[in-house]
Short mmCIF file of C-alpha atoms and ligand atoms in Angstrom, two decimals:
data_model
loop_
_atom_site.label_atom_id
_atom_site.label_comp_id
_atom_site.label_asym_id
_atom_site.label_seq_id
_atom_site.Cartn_x
_atom_site.Cartn_y
_atom_site.Cartn_z
CA UNK A 233 41.55 66.23 65.55
CA UNK A 234 39.31 63.39 66.68
CA UNK A 235 36.79 62.44 63.98
CA UNK A 236 33.59 60.80 65.16
CA UNK A 237 32.75 57.46 63.59
CA UNK A 238 29.64 55.69 62.46
CA UNK A 239 28.62 52.34 63.92
CA UNK A 240 27.23 50.11 61.21
CA UNK A 241 26.49 46.38 61.34
CA UNK A 242 28.41 45.91 64.59
CA UNK A 243 31.57 47.75 63.47
CA UNK A 244 32.96 51.22 63.99
CA UNK A 245 33.55 52.77 60.59
CA UNK A 246 35.26 55.96 59.54
CA UNK A 247 33.05 58.12 57.34
CA UNK A 248 34.46 59.02 53.91
CA UNK A 249 32.64 62.37 54.05
CA UNK A 250 34.67 65.50 53.58
CA UNK A 251 31.80 67.66 54.73
CA UNK A 252 31.16 67.99 58.46
CA UNK A 253 31.58 70.40 61.35
CA UNK A 254 33.64 70.93 64.48
CA UNK A 255 31.99 70.39 67.83
CA UNK A 256 32.71 73.23 70.22
CA UNK A 257 32.58 73.37 73.98
CA UNK A 258 30.07 76.24 74.35
CA UNK A 259 31.67 77.44 77.59
CA UNK A 260 35.17 77.84 76.14
CA UNK A 261 34.64 77.79 72.33
CA UNK A 262 37.38 75.13 72.27
CA UNK A 263 37.06 72.47 69.55
CA UNK A 264 36.39 69.03 70.98
CA UNK A 265 36.04 66.86 67.86
CA UNK A 266 34.83 66.85 64.28
CA UNK A 267 31.61 65.21 63.13
CA UNK A 268 31.24 64.03 59.53
CA UNK A 269 28.07 64.52 57.52
CA UNK A 270 27.92 60.94 56.29
CA UNK A 271 27.53 60.14 52.61
CA UNK A 272 24.33 58.70 51.07
CA UNK A 273 26.17 55.37 50.68
CA UNK A 274 26.91 55.30 54.40
CA UNK A 275 23.28 56.02 55.27
CA UNK A 276 22.29 53.23 52.91
CA UNK A 277 24.80 50.85 54.52
CA UNK A 278 23.43 51.62 58.00
CA UNK A 279 19.83 51.00 56.91
CA UNK A 280 20.80 47.83 55.04
CA UNK A 281 22.65 46.54 58.12
CA UNK A 282 19.55 47.19 60.23
CA UNK A 283 17.30 45.56 57.61
CA UNK A 284 19.58 42.51 57.35
CA UNK A 285 19.54 41.91 61.10
CA UNK A 286 15.79 42.40 61.45
CA UNK A 287 14.53 38.91 60.46
CA UNK A 288 16.76 37.22 63.04
CA UNK A 289 16.26 39.79 65.81
CA UNK A 290 12.47 39.63 65.61
CA UNK A 291 12.68 35.85 66.18
CA UNK A 292 14.56 36.35 69.47
CA UNK A 293 12.03 35.93 72.31
CA UNK A 294 11.13 39.16 74.12
CA UNK A 295 12.58 37.87 77.40
CA UNK A 296 15.95 37.46 75.66
CA UNK A 297 15.73 40.73 73.70
CA UNK A 298 15.63 42.71 76.94
CA UNK A 299 18.80 41.15 78.37
CA UNK A 300 21.20 43.55 76.56
CA UNK A 301 18.98 46.41 77.81
CA UNK A 302 19.45 45.28 81.40
CA UNK A 303 23.21 45.27 80.74
CA UNK A 304 23.02 48.70 79.08
CA UNK A 305 21.28 50.13 82.15
CA UNK A 306 24.07 48.84 84.38
CA UNK A 307 26.78 50.11 82.02
CA UNK A 308 25.23 53.56 81.84
CA UNK A 309 25.09 53.69 85.62
CA UNK A 310 28.73 52.62 85.86
CA UNK A 311 29.71 55.37 83.39
CA UNK A 312 27.40 58.03 84.77
CA UNK A 313 30.09 60.55 85.67
CA UNK A 314 31.95 60.11 82.39
CA UNK A 315 28.72 60.55 80.37
CA UNK A 316 27.63 63.55 82.44
CA UNK A 317 31.03 65.16 81.86
CA UNK A 318 30.66 64.66 78.11
CA UNK A 319 27.21 66.23 78.11
CA UNK A 320 28.49 69.28 80.00
CA UNK A 321 31.41 69.67 77.61
CA UNK A 322 29.52 69.45 74.33
CA UNK A 323 26.20 70.96 75.43
CA UNK A 324 27.05 73.41 78.21
CA UNK A 325 24.43 72.44 80.79
CA UNK A 326 25.44 72.01 84.45
CA UNK A 327 26.70 68.72 85.84
CA UNK A 328 23.54 68.38 87.94
CA UNK A 329 21.37 68.89 84.86
CA UNK A 330 23.43 66.34 82.91
CA UNK A 331 23.03 63.78 85.69
CA UNK A 332 19.27 64.45 85.74
CA UNK A 333 19.10 63.90 81.99
CA UNK A 334 20.97 60.60 82.31
CA UNK A 335 18.64 59.44 85.07
CA UNK A 336 15.67 59.91 82.71
CA UNK A 337 17.52 58.15 79.87
CA UNK A 338 18.15 55.14 82.12
CA UNK A 339 14.56 55.19 83.32
CA UNK A 340 13.40 54.64 79.74
CA UNK A 341 15.69 51.62 79.44
CA UNK A 342 14.21 50.26 82.66
CA UNK A 343 10.66 50.65 81.42
CA UNK A 344 11.48 49.01 78.07
CA UNK A 345 12.80 46.00 80.02
CA UNK A 346 9.13 45.33 80.82
CA UNK A 347 8.40 44.53 77.16
CA UNK A 348 7.52 40.86 77.80
CA UNK A 349 4.42 42.17 79.60
CA UNK A 350 3.98 45.51 77.86
CA UNK A 351 3.91 43.89 74.43
CA UNK A 352 1.27 41.33 75.30
CA UNK A 353 -1.82 41.09 73.14
CA UNK A 354 -5.31 40.01 74.15
CA UNK A 355 -7.59 37.08 73.51
CA UNK A 356 -11.37 36.52 73.30
CA UNK A 357 -12.58 32.97 73.46
CA UNK A 358 -15.81 32.07 71.63
CA UNK A 359 -16.51 35.21 69.64
CA UNK A 360 -18.84 32.73 67.89
CA UNK A 361 -19.34 29.05 68.66
CA UNK A 362 -15.92 27.40 68.57
CA UNK A 363 -14.22 30.50 67.18
CA UNK A 364 -11.60 32.54 69.03
CA UNK A 365 -10.08 35.90 68.20
CA UNK A 366 -6.84 37.40 69.43
CA UNK A 367 -4.48 40.27 68.81
CA UNK A 368 -0.72 39.94 68.80
CA UNK A 369 1.91 42.64 68.39
CA UNK A 370 4.73 42.32 65.91
CA UNK A 371 7.63 44.66 65.18
CA UNK A 372 7.49 47.06 62.27
CA UNK A 373 11.02 46.76 60.81
CA UNK A 374 13.78 49.35 60.65
CA UNK A 375 13.19 52.40 62.85
CA UNK A 376 14.95 55.73 62.16
CA UNK A 377 15.59 57.94 65.20
CA UNK A 378 16.53 61.60 64.62
CA UNK A 379 17.25 63.72 67.69
CA UNK A 380 17.95 67.35 68.73
CA UNK A 381 20.96 68.88 70.47
CA UNK A 382 19.49 69.72 73.85
CA UNK A 383 19.23 66.25 75.45
CA UNK A 384 21.89 64.19 73.68
CA UNK A 385 21.55 61.17 76.01
CA UNK A 386 17.90 61.21 76.99
CA UNK A 387 16.06 61.76 73.73
CA UNK A 388 17.56 58.83 71.79
CA UNK A 389 16.45 56.72 74.78
CA UNK A 390 12.84 57.87 74.40
CA UNK A 391 12.80 55.56 71.39
CA UNK A 392 15.72 53.14 71.03
CA UNK A 393 15.04 50.85 74.03
CA UNK A 394 11.37 50.40 73.11
CA UNK A 395 12.09 49.91 69.41
CA UNK A 396 14.63 47.12 69.94
CA UNK A 397 12.75 45.53 72.82
CA UNK A 398 9.73 45.25 70.50
CA UNK A 399 11.92 43.40 67.95
CA UNK A 400 12.77 46.25 65.56
CA UNK A 401 16.25 47.26 64.50
CA UNK A 402 17.30 50.92 64.54
CA UNK A 403 19.44 53.59 62.95
CA UNK A 404 20.10 56.58 65.21
CA UNK A 405 21.13 59.97 63.85
CA UNK A 406 22.11 62.21 66.75
CA UNK A 407 22.24 65.99 66.52
CA UNK A 408 25.30 67.18 64.63
CA UNK A 409 25.79 69.77 67.38
CA UNK A 410 26.07 67.30 70.30
CA UNK A 411 26.96 63.90 68.81
CA UNK A 412 29.75 62.91 71.23
CA UNK A 413 27.45 61.67 73.98
CA UNK A 414 25.65 59.24 71.67
CA UNK A 415 29.02 58.13 70.28
CA UNK A 416 30.04 57.10 73.80
CA UNK A 417 26.66 55.52 74.59
CA UNK A 418 26.98 53.54 71.34
CA UNK A 419 30.20 52.08 72.78
CA UNK A 420 28.18 50.96 75.81
CA UNK A 421 25.45 49.58 73.54
CA UNK A 422 28.14 47.53 71.81
CA UNK A 423 29.45 46.32 75.15
CA UNK A 424 25.92 45.39 76.23
CA UNK A 425 25.98 42.73 73.54
CA UNK A 426 23.27 43.49 70.99
CA UNK A 427 23.76 41.37 67.87
CA UNK A 428 25.47 43.25 64.98
CA UNK A 429 23.09 45.46 63.00
CA UNK A 430 20.40 45.76 65.68
CA UNK A 431 21.52 49.26 66.71
CA UNK A 432 23.35 51.46 64.19
CA UNK A 433 24.62 55.01 64.40
CA UNK A 434 25.10 57.37 61.50
CA UNK A 435 26.34 60.92 61.96
CA UNK A 436 25.24 63.92 59.97
CA UNK A 437 22.88 66.86 59.69
CA UNK A 438 19.60 67.50 57.84
CA UNK A 439 20.64 65.75 54.62
CA UNK A 440 21.48 62.54 56.43
CA UNK A 441 18.16 62.72 58.27
CA UNK A 442 16.32 63.19 54.97
CA UNK A 443 18.17 60.27 53.38
CA UNK A 444 17.08 58.11 56.30
CA UNK A 445 13.47 59.24 56.06
CA UNK A 446 13.43 58.57 52.30
CA UNK A 447 15.11 55.19 52.47
CA UNK A 448 12.61 52.57 51.26
CA UNK A 449 13.68 50.07 53.93
CA UNK A 450 13.02 52.46 56.83
CA UNK A 451 9.57 51.64 58.20
CA UNK A 452 9.16 54.25 60.94
CA UNK A 453 10.54 57.67 61.80
CA UNK A 454 10.85 59.05 65.33
CA UNK A 455 11.86 62.70 65.29
CA UNK A 456 12.42 65.39 67.93
CA UNK A 457 13.48 68.92 67.01
CA UNK A 458 12.15 72.35 66.08
CA UNK A 459 8.61 72.79 64.77
CA UNK A 460 9.45 73.81 61.17
CA UNK A 461 11.61 70.69 60.76
CA UNK A 462 9.16 68.43 62.63
CA UNK A 463 6.36 69.54 60.31
CA UNK A 464 8.49 68.77 57.22
CA UNK A 465 9.62 65.42 58.56
CA UNK A 466 6.05 64.45 59.36
CA UNK A 467 4.81 65.37 55.89
CA UNK A 468 7.70 63.68 54.10
CA UNK A 469 7.57 60.42 56.04
CA UNK A 470 3.78 60.24 55.91
CA UNK A 471 3.76 60.87 52.15
CA UNK A 472 6.02 57.83 51.81
CA UNK A 473 3.51 55.77 53.79
CA UNK A 474 5.65 55.45 56.92
CA UNK A 475 4.68 55.70 60.55
CA UNK A 476 5.96 58.91 62.02
CA UNK A 477 6.03 60.67 65.36
CA UNK A 478 7.51 64.17 65.17
CA UNK A 479 7.90 66.25 68.34
CA UNK A 480 8.44 69.94 67.76
CA UNK A 481 9.17 73.17 69.59
CA UNK A 482 7.38 74.94 72.39
CA UNK A 483 6.35 78.18 74.02
CA UNK A 484 5.18 77.16 77.45
CA UNK A 485 2.89 79.38 79.53
CA UNK A 486 3.08 79.36 83.31
CA UNK A 487 0.31 81.04 85.29
CA UNK A 488 0.90 82.43 88.79
CA UNK A 489 -2.14 83.19 90.93
CA UNK A 490 -1.90 85.58 93.92
CA UNK A 491 -2.41 82.69 96.35
CA UNK A 492 0.69 80.77 95.19
CA UNK A 493 3.29 80.08 97.90
CA UNK A 494 5.93 82.79 97.16
CA UNK A 495 9.31 81.27 98.02
CA UNK A 496 8.79 77.87 96.46
CA UNK A 497 7.01 79.31 93.42
CA UNK A 498 9.83 81.73 92.61
CA UNK A 499 12.47 79.03 92.95
CA UNK A 500 10.56 76.50 90.81
CA UNK A 501 9.56 79.05 88.15
CA UNK A 502 13.09 80.39 87.71
CA UNK A 503 14.48 76.83 87.57
CA UNK A 504 11.97 76.08 84.82
CA UNK A 505 12.76 79.19 82.78
CA UNK A 506 16.54 79.22 83.20
CA UNK A 507 17.37 75.53 83.67
CA UNK A 508 19.41 74.18 80.74
CA UNK A 509 19.84 77.90 79.87
CA UNK A 510 16.24 77.83 78.63
CA UNK A 511 17.11 75.27 75.98
CA UNK A 512 14.47 72.80 77.01
CA UNK A 513 11.20 72.04 75.26
CA UNK A 514 9.63 72.03 78.73
CA UNK A 515 11.07 75.39 79.80
CA UNK A 516 8.40 77.81 80.96
CA UNK A 517 8.93 80.83 78.75
CA UNK A 518 5.81 82.95 79.21
CA UNK A 519 4.90 83.74 82.81
CA UNK A 520 1.36 85.09 83.23
CA UNK A 521 0.70 86.72 86.60
CA UNK A 522 -2.92 87.06 87.62
CA UNK A 523 -4.25 90.13 89.49
CA UNK A 524 -2.18 91.00 92.56
CA UNK A 525 0.38 88.34 91.69
CA UNK A 526 2.00 90.96 89.46
CA UNK A 527 3.16 93.20 92.31
CA UNK A 528 3.84 90.27 94.60
CA UNK A 529 5.95 88.13 92.26
CA UNK A 530 7.63 90.37 89.70
CA UNK A 531 10.27 91.84 92.07
CA UNK A 532 10.99 88.37 93.48
CA UNK A 533 11.39 86.89 89.99
CA UNK A 534 13.71 89.76 89.02
CA UNK A 535 15.87 89.16 92.12
CA UNK A 536 16.06 85.43 91.45
CA UNK A 537 17.02 86.03 87.80
CA UNK A 538 19.70 88.56 88.71
CA UNK A 539 21.28 86.38 91.37
CA UNK A 540 21.44 83.15 89.34
CA UNK A 541 25.04 81.98 89.09
CA UNK A 542 26.12 81.63 85.46
CA UNK A 543 29.28 79.82 84.38
CA UNK A 544 30.92 76.61 83.27
CA UNK A 545 28.70 73.64 84.10
CA UNK A 546 31.43 71.75 85.97
CA UNK A 547 32.33 74.61 88.30
CA UNK A 548 31.07 74.57 91.87
CA UNK A 549 27.78 76.35 92.51
CA UNK A 550 27.04 77.14 88.84
CA UNK A 551 23.29 77.17 88.19
CA UNK A 552 23.22 78.01 84.48
CA UNK A 553 25.62 77.29 81.62
CA UNK A 554 26.05 78.90 78.20
CA UNK A 555 23.78 78.47 75.18
CA UNK A 556 24.81 76.05 72.48
CA UNK A 557 26.55 78.33 69.96
CA UNK A 558 27.57 81.84 69.03
CA UNK A 559 24.74 81.90 66.42
CA UNK A 560 22.23 80.87 69.03
CA UNK A 561 23.45 83.59 71.40
CA UNK A 562 23.18 86.21 68.63
CA UNK A 563 19.66 85.00 67.70
CA UNK A 564 18.49 85.17 71.34
CA UNK A 565 19.97 88.66 71.81
CA UNK A 566 18.29 89.90 68.68
CA UNK A 567 14.95 88.46 69.84
CA UNK A 568 15.36 90.29 73.16
CA UNK A 569 15.88 93.49 71.17
CA UNK A 570 12.76 92.76 69.08
CA UNK A 571 10.81 92.27 72.31
CA UNK A 572 11.87 95.74 73.44
CA UNK A 573 10.96 97.19 70.05
CA UNK A 574 7.48 95.73 70.23
CA UNK A 575 6.88 97.33 73.61
CA UNK A 576 8.09 94.97 76.34
CA UNK A 577 10.13 96.41 79.20
CA UNK A 578 13.56 94.93 79.81
CA UNK A 579 13.29 94.28 83.54
CA UNK A 580 16.51 92.22 83.65
CA UNK A 581 18.95 92.40 80.75
CA UNK A 582 21.22 89.38 80.38
CA UNK A 583 22.92 90.42 77.15
CA UNK A 584 26.63 91.05 76.89
CA UNK A 585 27.47 88.59 79.64
CA UNK A 586 31.17 88.11 80.38
CA UNK A 587 32.13 85.20 82.58
CA UNK A 588 35.64 85.54 84.09
CA UNK A 589 37.84 82.75 82.78
CA UNK A 590 35.35 81.89 80.01
CA UNK A 591 35.42 85.07 77.93
CA UNK A 592 35.04 83.17 74.67
CA UNK A 593 31.98 81.20 75.82
CA UNK A 594 28.45 81.68 74.47
CA UNK A 595 26.97 83.08 77.66
CA UNK A 596 23.87 85.11 78.36
CA UNK A 597 22.56 85.90 81.80
CA UNK A 598 18.90 85.44 82.79
CA UNK A 599 16.67 88.01 81.14
CA UNK A 600 13.12 89.21 81.85
CA UNK A 601 10.93 90.94 79.27
CA UNK A 602 7.94 92.36 81.11
CA UNK A 603 4.68 93.21 79.35
CA UNK A 604 5.08 91.03 76.25
CA UNK A 605 2.28 92.16 73.90
CA UNK A 606 -0.30 89.48 73.19
CA UNK A 607 -0.15 88.23 69.62
CA UNK A 608 3.25 89.85 68.94
CA UNK A 609 6.47 88.22 67.78
CA UNK A 610 7.83 87.31 71.23
CA UNK A 611 4.43 86.03 72.35
CA UNK A 612 4.51 83.10 69.95
CA UNK A 613 8.22 82.65 69.18
CA UNK A 614 10.27 79.90 70.79
CA UNK A 615 13.34 81.81 71.97
CA UNK A 616 15.11 78.70 73.31
CA UNK A 617 17.32 80.71 75.62
CA UNK A 618 17.26 82.10 79.19
CA UNK A 619 14.50 84.64 78.59
CA UNK A 620 11.34 84.97 80.67
CA UNK A 621 8.50 86.77 78.93
CA UNK A 622 5.96 88.15 81.40
CA UNK A 623 2.31 89.03 80.81
CA UNK A 624 -0.48 90.02 83.17
CA UNK A 625 -4.11 88.90 83.31
CA UNK A 626 -6.99 90.14 85.42
CA UNK A 627 -8.27 86.65 86.33
CA UNK A 628 -7.61 82.99 85.75
CA UNK A 629 -10.03 82.80 82.80
CA UNK A 630 -8.14 85.52 80.98
CA UNK A 631 -4.84 83.78 81.76
CA UNK A 632 -6.14 80.49 80.30
CA UNK A 633 -7.45 82.33 77.25
CA UNK A 634 -4.00 83.86 76.66
CA UNK A 635 -2.30 80.47 77.13
CA UNK A 636 -4.65 78.88 74.62
CA UNK A 637 -3.86 81.53 72.01
CA UNK A 638 -0.33 80.17 71.68
CA UNK A 639 0.16 77.96 68.67
CA UNK A 640 2.30 75.50 70.63
CA UNK A 641 0.94 73.06 73.20
CA UNK A 642 3.86 71.26 74.80
CA UNK A 643 3.37 72.24 78.44
CA UNK A 644 1.32 74.59 80.59
CA UNK A 645 1.71 75.15 84.35
CA UNK A 646 -0.18 76.83 87.13
CA UNK A 647 0.95 77.91 90.59
CA UNK A 648 -1.82 78.29 93.14
CA UNK A 649 -3.15 76.97 96.43
CA UNK A 650 -6.68 76.79 95.01
CA UNK A 651 -7.74 73.30 93.96
CA UNK A 652 -10.71 74.68 92.05
CA UNK A 653 -8.54 77.02 89.96
CA UNK A 654 -6.06 74.24 89.29
CA UNK A 655 -8.83 71.90 88.18
CA UNK A 656 -10.35 74.50 85.86
CA UNK A 657 -6.92 75.13 84.36
CA UNK A 658 -6.14 71.44 83.91
CA UNK A 659 -9.47 70.90 82.18
CA UNK A 660 -9.38 73.88 79.82
CA UNK A 661 -5.78 74.50 78.92
CA UNK A 662 -4.69 73.29 75.48
CA UNK A 663 -1.39 71.53 76.13
CA UNK A 664 -0.34 67.93 76.54
CA UNK A 665 1.92 68.10 79.62
CA UNK A 666 0.43 69.95 82.59
CA UNK A 667 2.20 71.13 85.74
CA UNK A 668 0.26 72.01 88.88
CA UNK A 669 2.75 73.69 91.23
CA UNK A 670 5.37 71.98 89.04
CA UNK A 671 7.61 73.97 86.70
CA UNK A 672 8.88 71.23 84.38
CA UNK A 673 6.08 68.71 83.87
CA UNK A 674 8.34 66.11 82.26
CA UNK A 675 6.47 62.82 82.11
CA UNK A 676 8.21 59.86 83.72
CA UNK A 677 9.18 57.13 81.25
CA UNK A 678 6.01 55.21 82.10
CA UNK A 679 3.79 58.02 80.77
CA UNK A 680 3.66 59.39 77.21
CA UNK A 681 5.39 62.68 76.41
CA UNK A 682 2.17 64.33 75.28
CA UNK A 683 2.81 67.50 73.23
CA UNK A 684 -0.20 69.05 71.45
CA UNK A 685 -0.83 71.53 68.62
CA UNK A 686 2.33 72.75 66.81
CA UNK A 687 4.50 70.94 69.37
CA UNK A 688 3.67 67.53 67.93
CA UNK A 689 2.85 65.98 64.59
CA UNK A 690 1.50 62.46 64.74
CA UNK A 691 -0.66 60.59 67.20
CA UNK A 692 1.52 58.22 69.20
CA UNK A 693 4.04 60.01 71.40
CA UNK A 694 7.38 58.93 72.85
CA UNK A 695 7.78 56.67 75.90
CA UNK A 696 5.99 53.73 77.41
CA UNK A 697 2.67 52.46 75.94
CA UNK A 698 2.62 55.00 73.13
CA UNK A 699 6.11 53.84 72.14
CA UNK A 700 4.99 50.22 72.19
CA UNK A 701 1.99 51.02 70.00
CA UNK A 702 4.26 52.95 67.67
CA UNK A 703 6.94 50.29 67.38
CA UNK A 704 4.56 47.39 66.82
CA UNK A 705 1.87 46.56 64.36
CA UNK A 706 -1.16 44.66 65.53
CA UNK A 707 -2.19 41.40 63.96
CA UNK A 708 -5.65 40.08 64.66
CA UNK A 709 -6.27 36.36 64.24
CA UNK A 710 -9.71 34.80 63.99
CA UNK A 711 -9.29 31.10 64.56
CA UNK A 712 -11.40 27.96 64.33
CA UNK A 713 -10.33 24.38 64.83
CA UNK A 714 -12.80 21.84 63.54
CA UNK A 715 -13.84 19.27 66.06
CA UNK A 716 -13.03 15.57 65.47
CA UNK A 717 -16.22 14.84 63.48
CA UNK A 718 -15.29 17.28 60.74
CA UNK A 719 -12.47 14.92 59.73
CA UNK A 720 -15.07 12.72 58.12
CA UNK A 721 -15.43 15.32 55.39
P1 LIG B 1109 16.54 71.05 64.87
O1 LIG B 1109 15.17 71.00 64.33
O2 LIG B 1109 17.47 72.08 64.34
O3 LIG B 1109 17.28 69.64 64.67
C1 LIG B 1109 16.73 68.44 65.15
C2 LIG B 1109 17.24 67.28 64.31
O4 LIG B 1109 16.75 67.43 62.97
C3 LIG B 1109 18.76 67.21 64.18
O5 LIG B 1109 19.17 65.87 64.26
C4 LIG B 1109 19.02 67.79 62.79
O6 LIG B 1109 20.19 67.28 62.20
C5 LIG B 1109 17.80 67.32 62.02
N1 LIG B 1109 17.44 68.14 60.87
C6 LIG B 1109 17.80 69.42 60.59
N2 LIG B 1109 17.23 69.81 59.44
C7 LIG B 1109 16.50 68.78 58.98
C8 LIG B 1109 15.68 68.57 57.83
N3 LIG B 1109 15.48 69.53 56.94
N4 LIG B 1109 15.08 67.38 57.69
C9 LIG B 1109 15.24 66.39 58.60
N5 LIG B 1109 15.99 66.53 59.71
C10 LIG B 1109 16.62 67.71 59.90
O7 LIG B 1109 16.40 71.18 66.47
P2 LIG B 1109 17.52 71.50 67.52
O8 LIG B 1109 17.89 72.93 67.44
O9 LIG B 1109 18.59 70.47 67.49
O10 LIG B 1109 16.71 71.25 68.89
C11 LIG B 1109 15.97 72.24 69.53
C12 LIG B 1109 14.51 72.12 69.17
O11 LIG B 1109 14.00 70.83 69.54
C13 LIG B 1109 13.66 73.12 69.91
O12 LIG B 1109 12.70 73.63 69.04
C14 LIG B 1109 13.02 72.29 71.00
O13 LIG B 1109 11.80 72.79 71.51
C15 LIG B 1109 12.82 71.00 70.29
N6 LIG B 1109 12.65 69.91 71.23
C16 LIG B 1109 11.41 69.36 71.36
C17 LIG B 1109 11.20 68.36 72.27
C18 LIG B 1109 9.83 67.76 72.44
O14 LIG B 1109 9.71 66.76 73.12
N7 LIG B 1109 8.80 68.32 71.86
C19 LIG B 1109 12.26 67.88 73.04
C20 LIG B 1109 13.52 68.45 72.87
C21 LIG B 1109 13.71 69.47 71.95
#
């Protein structure tokens, strides 16, 4: 069976680890490859390779540092179909979703190519007579990047292009559940011509991530994953005096007012809830209908959920793929059952799905739990599967109050034709990414990915200016040059 390799100091190396796991195609349960959980020595070698290449890489002018990124963008575009196919096979999402993910990954590379301008400092002449002061940005050192399973191409690119463009060197640890995409992208990174040691890849699970975080030569940690792990990573890295940005899980409310345009709203809302089989940190998972919107929208949402085409992501017309694993499917089904036990009504039941030709796959069909009790288990649990929880509020103020009771704050959306209601919502709702008649408010690469509350630990988020702040340290220089007459002294 194919064993994935590490990429350390410009060379592909076989891990000596005996521990590891098979990677399964979630639609067929077929084994695609085997990923090693690298040894502590291999993690150390990757960090040392990154540390050794740092002094030289930071001396390369920014305009030259971005040249391999321009090449990487082109290479990723040339290999778009191959990469999308890999994502479908190891993750299960549809081909269209995989292509969308890749587009956003490439967009981050494009933005990072602007580093010569984005990294500029500022200058004040004459802060006192004959004295000037200026700020310059310098790289931080070795950056560790630890990513989740659900966007195997995009999420590493929220960080890597900015980190290296700013003059840092990196070690990437992809998710052990979907590491094949990053393995292939690493091949393209190599082809793009980064000097050896600037970008390194080490495979593994939680222990490898922890070894990276603890390594004394790692200066910064960029993490994306579930909230319990994000919280731990944040605490551990911060206690060691490192910079850390840790993005966590989500439970995203989506409010529908009676004046929302029905057809478009139903399509966008169901795409948000069931896209990526609900395994998206920006999936709407708690729909709150206001007043008459309940009667108007609930039957339409139920129809849309029931008619969604579920299957293998490469098959024609498929709108939703499987979830990542058998364990994940069992966990989601048991949460649906818990929802019923705590009083929600199972309006659409997607359990026990059988997809002809893919009987061994980890499929669920779209599910709707109506009347989720406020404050209960389902209310505040990230299900991370194709399950729409529905609640009802008498007015927009009550809907916002319910949304703000959630402990997460990744995204909140509203559907309405009232500008005043939308403005009130935008102002009051406690979340970092807001959608107004938008179901997946994913920030473009030139905006920060702004999770709040339990969805984020840190202060500087991924992407664009936040990434540049994160991957550089500021140096302020106060400078005086004595005029000619001072030479006499
Ligand atoms: P996960 O937390 O299980 O794993 C994420 C990464 O952490 C993996 O690389 C894993 O190997 C590593 N890891 C596991 N245990 C660890 C430990 N104890 N210490 C350090 N690292 C450890 O998450 P997942 O299931 O792969 O991804 C899904 C989760 O990610 C969901 O909760 C989702 O909401 C979240 N997510 C958040 C965002 C965001 O931007 N906020 C984006 C995508 C996904």
